[in-house]
Every structure is written in C-alpha cells, then in structure tokens.
mmCIF file of C-alpha atoms and ligand atoms in Angstrom:
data_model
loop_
_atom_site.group_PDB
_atom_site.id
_atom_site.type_symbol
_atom_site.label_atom_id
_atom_site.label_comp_id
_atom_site.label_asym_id
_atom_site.label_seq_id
_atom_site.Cartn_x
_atom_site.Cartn_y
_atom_site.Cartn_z
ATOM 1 C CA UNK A 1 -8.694 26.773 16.078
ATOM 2 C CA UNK A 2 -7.639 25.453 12.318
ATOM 3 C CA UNK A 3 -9.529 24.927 9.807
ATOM 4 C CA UNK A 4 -8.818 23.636 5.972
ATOM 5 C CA UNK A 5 -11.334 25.133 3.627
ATOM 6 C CA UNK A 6 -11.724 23.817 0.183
ATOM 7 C CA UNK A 7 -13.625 24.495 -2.818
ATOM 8 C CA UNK A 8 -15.323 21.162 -4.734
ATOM 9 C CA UNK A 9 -14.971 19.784 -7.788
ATOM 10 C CA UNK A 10 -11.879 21.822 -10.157
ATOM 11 C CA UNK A 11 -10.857 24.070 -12.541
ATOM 12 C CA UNK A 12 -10.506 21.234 -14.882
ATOM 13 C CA UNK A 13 -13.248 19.032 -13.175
ATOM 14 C CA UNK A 14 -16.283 21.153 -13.310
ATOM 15 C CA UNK A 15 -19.138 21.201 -10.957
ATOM 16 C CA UNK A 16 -22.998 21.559 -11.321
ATOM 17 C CA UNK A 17 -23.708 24.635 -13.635
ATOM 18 C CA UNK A 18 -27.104 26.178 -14.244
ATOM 19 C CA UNK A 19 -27.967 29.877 -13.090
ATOM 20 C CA UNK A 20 -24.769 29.766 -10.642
ATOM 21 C CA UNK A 21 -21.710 28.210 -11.494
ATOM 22 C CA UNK A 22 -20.916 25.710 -8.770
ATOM 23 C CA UNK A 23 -17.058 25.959 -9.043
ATOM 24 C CA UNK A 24 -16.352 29.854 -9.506
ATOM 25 C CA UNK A 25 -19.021 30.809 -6.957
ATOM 26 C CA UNK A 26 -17.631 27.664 -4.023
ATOM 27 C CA UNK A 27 -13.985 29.243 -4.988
ATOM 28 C CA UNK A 28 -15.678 33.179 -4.142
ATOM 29 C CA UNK A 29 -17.250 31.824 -0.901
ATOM 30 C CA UNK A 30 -14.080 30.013 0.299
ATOM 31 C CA UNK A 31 -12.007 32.931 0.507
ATOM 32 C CA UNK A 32 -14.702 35.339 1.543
ATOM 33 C CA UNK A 33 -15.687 33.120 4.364
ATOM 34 C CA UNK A 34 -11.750 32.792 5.023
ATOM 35 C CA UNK A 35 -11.162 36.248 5.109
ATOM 36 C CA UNK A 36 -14.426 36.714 7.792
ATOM 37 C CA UNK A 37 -12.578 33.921 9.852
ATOM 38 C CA UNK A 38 -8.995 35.276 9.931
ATOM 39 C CA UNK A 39 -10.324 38.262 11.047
ATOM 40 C CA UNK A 40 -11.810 36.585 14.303
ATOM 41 C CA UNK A 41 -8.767 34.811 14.466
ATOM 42 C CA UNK A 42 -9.132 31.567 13.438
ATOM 43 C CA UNK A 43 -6.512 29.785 11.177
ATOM 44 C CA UNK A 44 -7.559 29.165 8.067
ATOM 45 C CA UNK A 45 -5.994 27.508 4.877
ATOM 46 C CA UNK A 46 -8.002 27.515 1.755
ATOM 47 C CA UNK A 47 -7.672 25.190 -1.482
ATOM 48 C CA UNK A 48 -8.314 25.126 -4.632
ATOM 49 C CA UNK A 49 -7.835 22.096 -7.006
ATOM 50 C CA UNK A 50 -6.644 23.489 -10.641
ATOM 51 C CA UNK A 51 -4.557 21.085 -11.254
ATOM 52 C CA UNK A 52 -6.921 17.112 -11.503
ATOM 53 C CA UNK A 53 -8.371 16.029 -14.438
ATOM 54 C CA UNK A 54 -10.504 12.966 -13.342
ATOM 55 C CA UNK A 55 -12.968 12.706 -10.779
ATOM 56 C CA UNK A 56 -10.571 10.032 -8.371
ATOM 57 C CA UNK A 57 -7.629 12.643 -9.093
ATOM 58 C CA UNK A 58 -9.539 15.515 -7.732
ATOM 59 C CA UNK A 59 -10.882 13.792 -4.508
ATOM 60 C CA UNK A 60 -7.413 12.760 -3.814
ATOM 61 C CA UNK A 61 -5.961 15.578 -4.421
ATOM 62 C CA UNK A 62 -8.521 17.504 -1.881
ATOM 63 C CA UNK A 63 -8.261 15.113 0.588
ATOM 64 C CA UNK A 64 -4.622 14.788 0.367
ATOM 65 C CA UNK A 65 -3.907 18.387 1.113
ATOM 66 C CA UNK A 66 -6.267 18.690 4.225
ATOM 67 C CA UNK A 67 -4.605 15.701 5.523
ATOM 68 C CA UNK A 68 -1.274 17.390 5.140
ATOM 69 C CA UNK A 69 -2.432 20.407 6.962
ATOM 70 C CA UNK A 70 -2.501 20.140 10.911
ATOM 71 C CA UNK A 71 -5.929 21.589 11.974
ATOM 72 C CA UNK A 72 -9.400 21.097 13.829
ATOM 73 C CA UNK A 73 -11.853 20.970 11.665
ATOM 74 C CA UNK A 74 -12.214 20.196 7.215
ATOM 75 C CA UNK A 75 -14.743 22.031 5.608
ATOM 76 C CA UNK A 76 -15.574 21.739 1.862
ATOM 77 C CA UNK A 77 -17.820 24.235 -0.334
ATOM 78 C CA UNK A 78 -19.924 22.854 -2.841
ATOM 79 C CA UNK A 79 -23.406 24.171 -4.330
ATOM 80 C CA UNK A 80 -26.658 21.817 -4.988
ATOM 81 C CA UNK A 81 -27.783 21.002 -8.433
ATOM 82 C CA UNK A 82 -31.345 18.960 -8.798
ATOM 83 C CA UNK A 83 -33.895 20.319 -11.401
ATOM 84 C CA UNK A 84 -34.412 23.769 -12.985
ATOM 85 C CA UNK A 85 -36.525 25.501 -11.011
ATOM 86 C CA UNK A 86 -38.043 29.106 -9.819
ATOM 87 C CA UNK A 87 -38.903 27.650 -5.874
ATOM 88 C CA UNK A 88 -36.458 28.403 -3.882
ATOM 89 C CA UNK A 89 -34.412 24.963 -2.740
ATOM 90 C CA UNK A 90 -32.235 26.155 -0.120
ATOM 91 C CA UNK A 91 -29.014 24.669 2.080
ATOM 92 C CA UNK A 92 -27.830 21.515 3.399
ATOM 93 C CA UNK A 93 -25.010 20.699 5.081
ATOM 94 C CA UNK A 94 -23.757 17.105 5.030
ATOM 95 C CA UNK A 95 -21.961 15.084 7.899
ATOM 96 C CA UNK A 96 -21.053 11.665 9.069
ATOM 97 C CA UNK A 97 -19.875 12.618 12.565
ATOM 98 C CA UNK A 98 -20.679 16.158 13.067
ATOM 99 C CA UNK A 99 -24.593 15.863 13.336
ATOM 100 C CA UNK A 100 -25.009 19.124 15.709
ATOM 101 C CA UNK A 101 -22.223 21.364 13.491
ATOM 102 C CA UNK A 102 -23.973 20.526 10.423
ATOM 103 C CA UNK A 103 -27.346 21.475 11.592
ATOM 104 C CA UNK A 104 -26.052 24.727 13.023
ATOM 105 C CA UNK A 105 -24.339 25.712 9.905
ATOM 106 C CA UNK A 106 -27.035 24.754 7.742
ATOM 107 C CA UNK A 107 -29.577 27.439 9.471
ATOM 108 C CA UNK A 108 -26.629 29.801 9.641
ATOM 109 C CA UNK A 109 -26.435 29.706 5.756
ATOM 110 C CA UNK A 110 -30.315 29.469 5.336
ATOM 111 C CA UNK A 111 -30.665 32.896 7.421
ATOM 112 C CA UNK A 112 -27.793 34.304 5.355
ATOM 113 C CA UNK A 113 -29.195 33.502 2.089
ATOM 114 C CA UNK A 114 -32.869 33.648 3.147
ATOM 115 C CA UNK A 115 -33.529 30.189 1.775
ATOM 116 C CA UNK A 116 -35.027 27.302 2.923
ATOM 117 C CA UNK A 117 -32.885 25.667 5.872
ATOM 118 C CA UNK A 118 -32.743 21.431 4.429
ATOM 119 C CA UNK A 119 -30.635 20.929 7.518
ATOM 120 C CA UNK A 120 -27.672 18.051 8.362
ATOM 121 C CA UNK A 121 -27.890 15.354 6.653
ATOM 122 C CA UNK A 122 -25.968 12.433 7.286
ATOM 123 C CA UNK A 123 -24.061 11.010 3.898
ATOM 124 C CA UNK A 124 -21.474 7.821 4.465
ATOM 125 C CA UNK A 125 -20.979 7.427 0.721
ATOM 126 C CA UNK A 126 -18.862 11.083 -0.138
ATOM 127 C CA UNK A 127 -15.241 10.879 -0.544
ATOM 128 C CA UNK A 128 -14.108 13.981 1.333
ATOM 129 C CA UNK A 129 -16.271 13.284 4.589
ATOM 130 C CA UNK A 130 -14.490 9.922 4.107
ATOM 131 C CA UNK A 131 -10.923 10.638 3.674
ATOM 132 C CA UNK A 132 -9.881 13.132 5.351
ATOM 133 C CA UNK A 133 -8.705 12.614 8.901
ATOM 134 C CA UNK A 134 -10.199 15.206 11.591
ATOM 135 C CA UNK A 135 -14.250 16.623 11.976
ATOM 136 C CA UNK A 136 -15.710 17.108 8.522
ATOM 137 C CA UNK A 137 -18.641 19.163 7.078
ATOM 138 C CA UNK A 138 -19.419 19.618 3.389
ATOM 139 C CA UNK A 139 -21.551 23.147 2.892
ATOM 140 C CA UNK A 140 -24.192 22.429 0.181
ATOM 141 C CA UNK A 141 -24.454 26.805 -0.135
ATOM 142 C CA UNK A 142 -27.607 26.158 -2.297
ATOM 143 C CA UNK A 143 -28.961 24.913 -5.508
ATOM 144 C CA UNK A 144 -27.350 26.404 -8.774
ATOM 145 C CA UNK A 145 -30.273 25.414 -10.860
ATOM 146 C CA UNK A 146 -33.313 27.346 -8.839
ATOM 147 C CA UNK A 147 -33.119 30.640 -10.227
ATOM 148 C CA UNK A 148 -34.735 31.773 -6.373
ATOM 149 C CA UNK A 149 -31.501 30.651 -4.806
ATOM 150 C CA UNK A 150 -29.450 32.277 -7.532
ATOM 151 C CA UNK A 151 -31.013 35.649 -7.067
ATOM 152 C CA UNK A 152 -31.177 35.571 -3.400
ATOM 153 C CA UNK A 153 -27.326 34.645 -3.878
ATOM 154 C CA UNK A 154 -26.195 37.353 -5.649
ATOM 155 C CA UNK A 155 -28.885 39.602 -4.162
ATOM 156 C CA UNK A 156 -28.429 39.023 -0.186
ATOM 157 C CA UNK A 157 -26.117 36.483 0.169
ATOM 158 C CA UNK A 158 -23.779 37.686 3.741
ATOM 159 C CA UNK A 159 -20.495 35.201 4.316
ATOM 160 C CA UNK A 160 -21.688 37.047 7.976
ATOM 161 C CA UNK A 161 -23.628 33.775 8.272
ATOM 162 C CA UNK A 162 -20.390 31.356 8.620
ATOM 163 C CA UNK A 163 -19.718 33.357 11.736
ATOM 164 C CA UNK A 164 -21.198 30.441 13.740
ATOM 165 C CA UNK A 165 -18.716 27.998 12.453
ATOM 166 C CA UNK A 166 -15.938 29.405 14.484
ATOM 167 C CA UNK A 167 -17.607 30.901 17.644
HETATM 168 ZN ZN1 LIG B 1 -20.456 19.649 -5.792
#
C-alpha cells in the first residue's frame, strides 16, 4: 500500500490559529504518523506546501503533487477552528467516497486524543477531496481554538491511533 500524506494550508498560506497552530502542528502529525506507517511498511510520501501564496495556488499545488505520485490512498491533515472554547470539540474526518474509512479513522483519532469522536462526514465542496485522483480522506485532528483539545493534544495525543489507517 501507498499513501500521499499532506499537510493543509502553507507556510505562506496560514491555517486556523488559536491555542494550536493549525499548520506547524498538521506538518508535526504528518511525519509522525509517516514515520508510524513506514515502520509497518506502508509507502508513504509526505508534503508540505512552502512554496503558494494564494489560496487557488496552494490547493493546486497539493493536489498536483498527490496526483503525480502513484499510490492507494490521499490523505490530508488539517485541524478544526470554530469558536474559542474550554469544551472539548473533538475529530472529524471528511469524505466524499470513503464513508466507512472516514468513520474508522475518526474514532481512531478520538481514542488517541481522548476527544469527542464527530465522525465522517461527507463534504462535496473541498478542493483536495475533489482533485485529486485515487480514495481521499481529509483528518480534521481537532479544534485549535478549544483549549480542551489543545491540552489533550499536547498532553496525550498518540500518532498510535493512525495505526488503523493502514491495517
Ligand atoms: Zn485547514
């Protein structure tokens, strides 16, 4: 199995931002998680955009290099953003075709963060689950502005959890 792994938004396109920052910490979870799949041999190719400087640049540019990569499965990293809050918010993991993945993964990264599970959710209207070419899932690890989430991140946070992704 092959997988492209990608980190959202940019160096130069910045993500949500509020106790976590959604870009540094989806670039620290990409190659963690990338690292835990390697090791149970799955092929994995991670990317980062540091180059874009618009929004259309930086979804082309993502998409563009998972299509260039043969593999099974395109995953991207991205973390929540809604209100500031102390209740904990959770993870979500959105599809268009991969209904059963999504739910799996979502309370995979709910146990691993202990946060609420929000569970698949079917989106039609996101670029990446769009565009690029083979089974997509976009990881939603959890919401940057709930300071529970954040502190369960840094706290308990195990990339152990993506296991299920690749078994
Ligand atoms: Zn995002």
């Amino acid at each position: 199995m092959d997988i492209v792994f990608s980190s959202g938004h940019g160096q130069k396109i910045r993500g949500a931002s509020g106790y976590l920052d959604e870009v540094d910490e989806a670039r620290k979870v990409v190659e963690a998680v990338a690292e835990l799949w390697r090791k149970s041999g799955v092929g994995v190719t991670t990317f980062h955009d540091n180059t874009s400087t618009s929004q259309s640049q930086n979804l082309n540019t993502i998409t563009n290099f998972h299509n260039s990569k043969k593999r099974d499965l395109d995953v991207s990293c991205h973390f929540n953003a809604y209100q500031t809050t102390s209740k904990p918010m959770g993870c979500e993991v959105l599809y268009v075709s991969q209904s059963e993945l999504a739910s799996e993964v979502s309370a995979a990264i709910a146990g691993a963060g202990k946060w609420p599970n929000r569970g698949g959710k079917k989106r039609t209207d996101l670029a990446f689950l769009n565009n690029t070419n083979e089974p997509a899932i976009l990881l939603e690890v959890c919401f940057v502005d709930s300071s529970s989430d954040a502190d369960s991140y840094r706290k308990l946070f195990d990339v152990e959890g993506f296991r299920v992704i690749v078994e």
